[in-house]
Amino acid sequence: MSDITNLSKIYIFNHKPKFISELDSIYQPLVVGNYLLNNQNLFLGDNTGDNISSKNEYYCELTGIYWLWKNTTQDIVGSCHYRRYFTYKSEPFWYKIKRLLYPIVGLARLRKGLIVTSNTTLFSKHLITQSEINEILSNYDLIVPKPSWFKRSVKKQYQRHHNEGDLIILESIIEKLYPAYINSFNKVLEQKWFYAFNMFIMKNEHFQDYMKWLFDILFEFEKQVDLKSYKGYQKRVIGFLAERLFNVWVTYQNLTCKELDIIYFEKLKN
């Protein structure tokens, strides 16, 4: 792989115009679903140019990711959340000791790959940097979160917590639009893990390919269902499906992934 020398831009998605302040210049806050908010242009929002900001209750951070695709240009693009950030640094020693207690209190599986803290001042210094991104992407195609593991398959986990019919519709769409991806789709559904959160850092050529593929499928799904019939937590259906689809795309493309811990600012308030 070629050396990476160009600058990155990692976009931080939030649903309110408020973000932590201790951030490197490679980080760019972006308010998603901004069409509903009145932030008076104090923060960058996803409701300018070519956008789907009005669909945020169903698409979640995908309205921000779509906005990046259509309205920005950078050589390396990243997606994170106002509470979740990539880190390439080792856990502090005291946190490693704390993690030893997780199996006792039943948090080992839930917090695998997560560094949970409320200390933004300390841990903002642990967020991934430009030089670290350069180093990783000179050897890997993508930076992704460490996988989330389940007791059951991805398919059964989705059926248990969401609308089972979503996967049936999704499969039919992939068979029609991108039939070569069906084997990868089935492989991902039978796994007991996937890369969650719609978080990534990747070079622009991969990003462009992924965006075209992803939104072709999601927009077709939207045409075939009544999104207004989804209530409460299930309104996030498009975001849930995109998490699974990201793994399908990565699997089919046979991309090399560097899996990193996620710093999760547990009590960060909006």
CSV table of N, CA and C in Angstrom, one decimal, residues 2 48 58 66 71 85 93-94 120 161 180 189 194 229:
chain,number,residue,atom,x,y,z
A,2,SER,N,0.4,2.3,-0.6
A,2,SER,CA,1.1,3.5,-0.7
A,2,SER,C,1.1,4.3,0.6
A,48,THR,N,-27.4,21.6,4.8
A,48,THR,CA,-27.0,22.5,3.7
A,48,THR,C,-26.7,21.7,2.5
A,58,TYR,N,-34.7,8.4,11.3
A,58,TYR,CA,-34.6,7.0,10.8
A,58,TYR,C,-33.2,6.7,10.4
A,66,TYR,N,-24.0,10.9,4.8
A,66,TYR,CA,-24.5,11.3,3.5
A,66,TYR,C,-24.0,12.7,3.2
A,71,ASN,N,-21.0,16.8,0.1
A,71,ASN,CA,-20.7,18.2,0.3
A,71,ASN,C,-19.2,18.5,0.8
A,85,TYR,N,-15.0,7.8,20.4
A,85,TYR,CA,-13.8,8.2,19.6
A,85,TYR,C,-12.8,7.0,19.5
A,93,PHE,N,-2.6,2.0,32.9
A,93,PHE,CA,-2.5,0.8,33.7
A,93,PHE,C,-3.6,0.7,34.7
A,94,TRP,N,-4.1,1.8,35.3
A,94,TRP,CA,-5.1,1.6,36.3
A,94,TRP,C,-6.4,1.2,35.6
A,120,THR,N,-13.1,13.7,30.2
A,120,THR,CA,-12.8,14.2,28.9
A,120,THR,C,-11.4,14.9,28.8
A,161,HIS,N,-34.3,-8.2,18.5
A,161,HIS,CA,-34.4,-6.8,19.0
A,161,HIS,C,-35.0,-5.9,18.0
A,180,ALA,N,-23.9,-10.0,-6.4
A,180,ALA,CA,-22.6,-10.6,-6.1
A,180,ALA,C,-22.3,-10.5,-4.6
A,189,LEU,N,-24.5,-12.3,8.4
A,189,LEU,CA,-25.7,-12.6,9.3
A,189,LEU,C,-25.4,-13.9,10.1
A,194,PHE,N,-20.0,-8.1,14.7
A,194,PHE,CA,-19.9,-7.2,13.6
A,194,PHE,C,-19.3,-5.9,14.1
A,229,SER,N,-44.3,3.8,10.3
A,229,SER,CA,-44.8,2.7,11.1
A,229,SER,C,-43.9,2.2,12.2
